[in-house]
DNA sequence: GATAGAACTTGACGTAACGTCAAGGTCAAG
DNA sequence: CTTGACCTTGACGTTACGTCAAGTTCTATC
């Protein structure tokens, strides 16, 4: 009562290559191998294949499927774990979709404006009125002048660092790091140093003042335009909390 | 005015390996290569890297990024195309998440029931009352008896074919095949043949009757439990339409 | 029994975007 | 001259198979 590899492949609408692959991984060994090397499968193989295909449709990886089938993992637990992963992936996609849409919008609105540089402006110049309201017109004028005085290379390098910082903050928030931990505080230090370079920031030279630093931290949470650079609301809150801790310790 | 590979890597918070990779692909060639083989990058490189990293964060593949940067592709068009792909991926994830949840539920409700076979029943026995309402109690009794009379291997093989058919229908719907085309009609033929094996289906022996076949097609669309096996509402409608065409031509 | 064609085998490369050794030059500082 | 930091090329590993390639075996036919 056994079938050839092609019989089984046709039954399951898959390929012999796939069955051989599963055989190589030990997921679905042939029930019998002829003296000529031909693989044969019996009814138990079919049941096992049925389960493999089910789990694969759910998106589980082959090693995970192996663990479930080998009783080394509770199926229920494996599925729950997998579900968490799927939800995370979905969130990632949602964020990417939002970003792509925003980028398309920006491109269409400012088509001819962007000659060489993708996006001009940065945290401060981009949000003029907010900065002026908080720290006065002088602060804005100073940082704006500083920005304009930079060469293209300097501007680009600056933006590169800005993006890198934002990405690292985001990664830290996702990894759920402790805000008082070493890594998160190192990021806060980078944030401090980064602000250090911007004239118009109260206390520059010695570095931003405690008040300014804390005010900026709150701004990240309060204004969604800022939050976008730090991984959304949740990310911004993580950034703020780490910055607050940093300020209390060092400023 | 140039920087070493490490300088640039640190600036962008990436690795030298990544920069070398981009160099190998022609995405970001060094602006200068020393006689010692060392790579050096200038300000234009930084601007280019800035754009590469932006697009990569949006999820574009490196070849696509290359096309955009090389002006071989309109950025706007590329992003729109990418957005479509992202949306599709998201739909896929939504479906998978639903499936995983359903499977977890089923597992918890019927924990001890499932000794060897994952799911018992099939289209007909699973939806007793619907089948009886449409084609009478006799139809159900016959197909139920047929099902019970099969060996484990036969049942498994049957389910394997059922799943394969469902998956192929789903793929066909996603690919947007023409319902009157060769491939879709071949699927309808398989659907017909598959029903052929089930006693209790009116007209079996000669194959299902036209009326039964059409009724089943409508059922797939009307009942979401059936639709689930054929790729949701949209998939079920595709199946129905192809089946209707098949019935008109052959029954 | 010879032969063609279908089915089977193992082996190996390719995929996306790098991470991660490995082995070996180059350079600045002491 | 040595040490250590930094640089190079080369190559394997990752996921789940697809896709040849080359050789062997089975089956049907003449």
XYZ file of C-alpha atoms in Angstrom, chain B residues 8-244:
237
model
C 30.779 56.452 6.461
C 29.518 53.310 8.154
C 29.567 54.970 11.536
C 27.873 58.073 10.174
C 25.008 56.094 8.766
C 24.963 53.590 11.582
C 25.503 50.730 9.209
C 28.397 48.366 8.548
C 31.328 48.380 6.177
C 30.101 45.072 4.855
C 26.893 46.737 3.735
C 28.792 49.498 1.965
C 30.980 46.962 0.208
C 27.854 45.085 -0.772
C 26.345 48.221 -2.269
C 29.630 48.799 -4.044
C 29.601 45.311 -5.509
C 26.067 45.841 -6.780
C 27.024 49.154 -8.314
C 24.549 50.934 -6.079
C 27.146 53.006 -4.299
C 30.583 52.823 -5.865
C 33.362 54.460 -3.886
C 34.219 57.874 -5.256
C 37.851 56.895 -5.154
C 39.870 53.754 -4.628
C 43.376 54.157 -3.317
C 46.346 52.370 -4.802
C 46.170 50.136 -1.766
C 42.639 49.116 -2.619
C 41.051 51.195 0.144
C 37.618 52.625 -0.633
C 36.898 56.307 -0.108
C 33.610 58.172 -0.319
C 32.853 61.842 -0.935
C 29.874 64.080 -0.293
C 27.996 62.885 -3.346
C 28.343 59.365 -2.006
C 26.759 60.484 1.223
C 23.796 62.018 -0.546
C 23.380 58.865 -2.562
C 23.645 56.714 0.533
C 21.051 58.880 2.176
C 18.603 58.115 -0.576
C 19.442 54.428 -0.616
C 18.780 54.135 3.083
C 15.517 56.059 2.790
C 14.207 53.815 0.075
C 15.383 50.707 1.867
C 13.509 51.762 4.975
C 10.424 51.923 2.832
C 11.007 48.277 1.971
C 12.220 48.561 -1.614
C 14.594 45.930 -2.891
C 18.118 46.902 -3.862
C 17.577 46.327 -7.597
C 14.505 48.563 -7.483
C 16.481 51.190 -5.636
C 19.132 50.955 -8.314
C 16.540 51.592 -11.009
C 15.230 54.639 -9.219
C 18.660 56.095 -8.578
C 19.740 55.373 -12.127
C 16.731 57.308 -13.440
C 15.661 54.143 -15.195
C 12.469 54.256 -13.201
C 10.292 57.083 -12.080
C 10.482 57.236 -8.322
C 6.820 58.023 -8.020
C 5.824 55.036 -10.134
C 8.219 52.763 -8.296
C 6.767 53.777 -4.963
C 3.211 53.277 -6.145
C 4.099 49.860 -7.437
C 5.789 49.058 -4.173
C 2.757 50.245 -2.259
C 0.567 47.789 -4.131
C 2.896 44.978 -3.225
C 2.903 46.032 0.409
C -0.875 46.041 0.490
C -0.983 42.551 -0.957
C 1.457 41.332 1.631
C -0.676 42.861 4.303
C -3.757 41.074 3.014
C -1.845 37.834 3.076
C -0.856 38.412 6.664
C -4.402 39.260 7.659
C -5.586 35.997 6.175
C -2.850 34.012 7.848
C -3.580 35.597 11.195
C -7.231 34.696 10.864
C -6.335 31.129 9.970
C -3.940 30.726 12.852
C -6.494 32.069 15.300
C -9.129 29.721 13.974
C -6.763 26.793 14.218
C -5.867 27.638 17.797
C -9.548 27.852 18.676
C -10.300 24.559 17.028
C -7.403 22.908 18.782
C -8.552 24.093 22.169
C -12.134 23.055 21.671
C -11.438 19.592 20.338
C -8.226 18.790 22.060
C -8.847 15.193 22.957
C -11.070 14.482 19.992
C -8.335 14.557 17.403
C -6.349 11.420 17.820
C -4.858 10.884 14.429
C -6.721 13.006 11.954
C -6.613 16.744 12.202
C -10.045 17.568 10.931
C -12.816 15.204 10.202
C -15.614 15.875 7.824
C -15.583 17.672 4.572
C -17.764 20.049 2.636
C -20.867 17.949 3.032
C -20.676 16.239 6.379
C -19.347 19.373 7.961
C -22.402 21.369 7.054
C -25.129 18.857 7.638
C -28.142 21.097 7.892
C -27.224 23.136 4.839
C -26.808 20.046 2.714
C -30.035 18.490 3.972
C -31.966 21.656 3.359
C -30.745 21.830 -0.199
C -30.655 18.266 -1.377
C -32.551 16.287 1.253
C -31.591 13.950 4.058
C -30.828 11.141 1.659
C -27.987 13.037 0.063
C -26.392 13.588 3.418
C -26.833 9.993 4.555
C -25.321 8.634 1.389
C -22.283 10.848 1.399
C -21.803 10.342 5.107
C -21.879 6.572 4.681
C -19.430 6.850 1.823
C -17.102 8.930 3.933
C -17.212 6.499 6.844
C -16.556 3.572 4.579
C -13.207 4.920 3.491
C -9.933 3.846 5.002
C -7.724 6.321 6.760
C -5.422 6.459 3.777
C -8.290 7.110 1.455
C -9.686 9.829 3.665
C -6.323 11.476 3.911
C -5.748 11.295 0.203
C -9.155 12.767 -0.347
C -8.481 15.667 1.959
C -5.126 16.193 0.350
C -6.811 16.603 -2.986
C -9.417 18.870 -1.450
C -6.771 21.141 -0.052
C -4.786 21.141 -3.262
C -7.868 22.127 -5.206
C -8.654 24.920 -2.787
C -5.085 26.219 -2.916
C -5.055 26.130 -6.703
C -8.354 27.997 -6.873
C -7.000 30.586 -4.533
C -3.819 31.027 -6.548
C -5.867 31.334 -9.729
C -8.068 34.012 -8.183
C -5.052 35.956 -6.965
C -3.389 35.759 -10.346
C -6.560 37.189 -11.782
C -7.018 34.478 -14.393
C -9.813 34.698 -16.885
C -12.730 32.546 -15.738
C -13.394 31.363 -19.264
C -9.715 30.673 -19.859
C -8.085 27.307 -20.132
C -6.575 27.174 -16.659
C -9.672 28.254 -14.776
C -11.836 25.815 -16.716
C -9.358 23.030 -16.009
C -9.827 23.797 -12.338
C -13.579 23.641 -12.757
C -13.120 20.273 -14.391
C -11.107 19.098 -11.419
C -13.820 20.371 -9.136
C -16.323 18.386 -11.145
C -14.211 15.245 -11.042
C -13.649 15.658 -7.360
C -17.383 15.801 -6.680
C -17.699 12.819 -8.938
C -16.313 10.600 -6.233
C -18.870 11.578 -3.646
C -22.045 9.508 -3.450
C -25.040 11.475 -2.380
C -24.253 14.050 -5.020
C -27.268 14.004 -7.302
C -26.358 12.411 -10.588
C -23.244 10.637 -9.396
C -21.923 7.975 -11.682
C -22.486 10.219 -14.619
C -21.091 13.030 -12.525
C -22.980 15.699 -10.624
C -26.019 17.138 -12.295
C -26.005 20.615 -13.685
C -28.457 21.764 -11.063
C -26.413 20.358 -8.207
C -23.195 21.762 -9.581
C -24.651 25.236 -9.942
C -26.292 25.059 -6.533
C -22.970 24.156 -4.962
C -21.307 27.054 -6.735
C -23.785 29.477 -5.215
C -23.360 27.848 -1.836
C -19.651 28.586 -1.915
C -20.409 32.259 -2.222
C -23.358 32.359 0.146
C -21.822 30.517 3.080
C -18.638 31.916 4.520
C -17.700 28.561 5.991
C -17.378 27.196 2.492
C -15.782 30.370 1.213
C -12.979 29.974 3.732
C -11.668 26.989 1.754
C -11.528 28.933 -1.451
C -9.763 32.112 -0.482
C -12.512 34.144 1.114
C -15.359 35.986 -0.517
C -13.437 37.113 -3.565
C -11.974 33.666 -4.114
C -15.360 32.009 -3.715
C -16.877 34.323 -6.304
C -14.119 33.466 -8.704
C -14.786 29.768 -8.126
C -18.497 30.222 -8.634
C -18.118 32.182 -11.851
C -15.743 29.625 -13.313
C -18.047 26.793 -12.265
C -21.043 28.501 -13.851
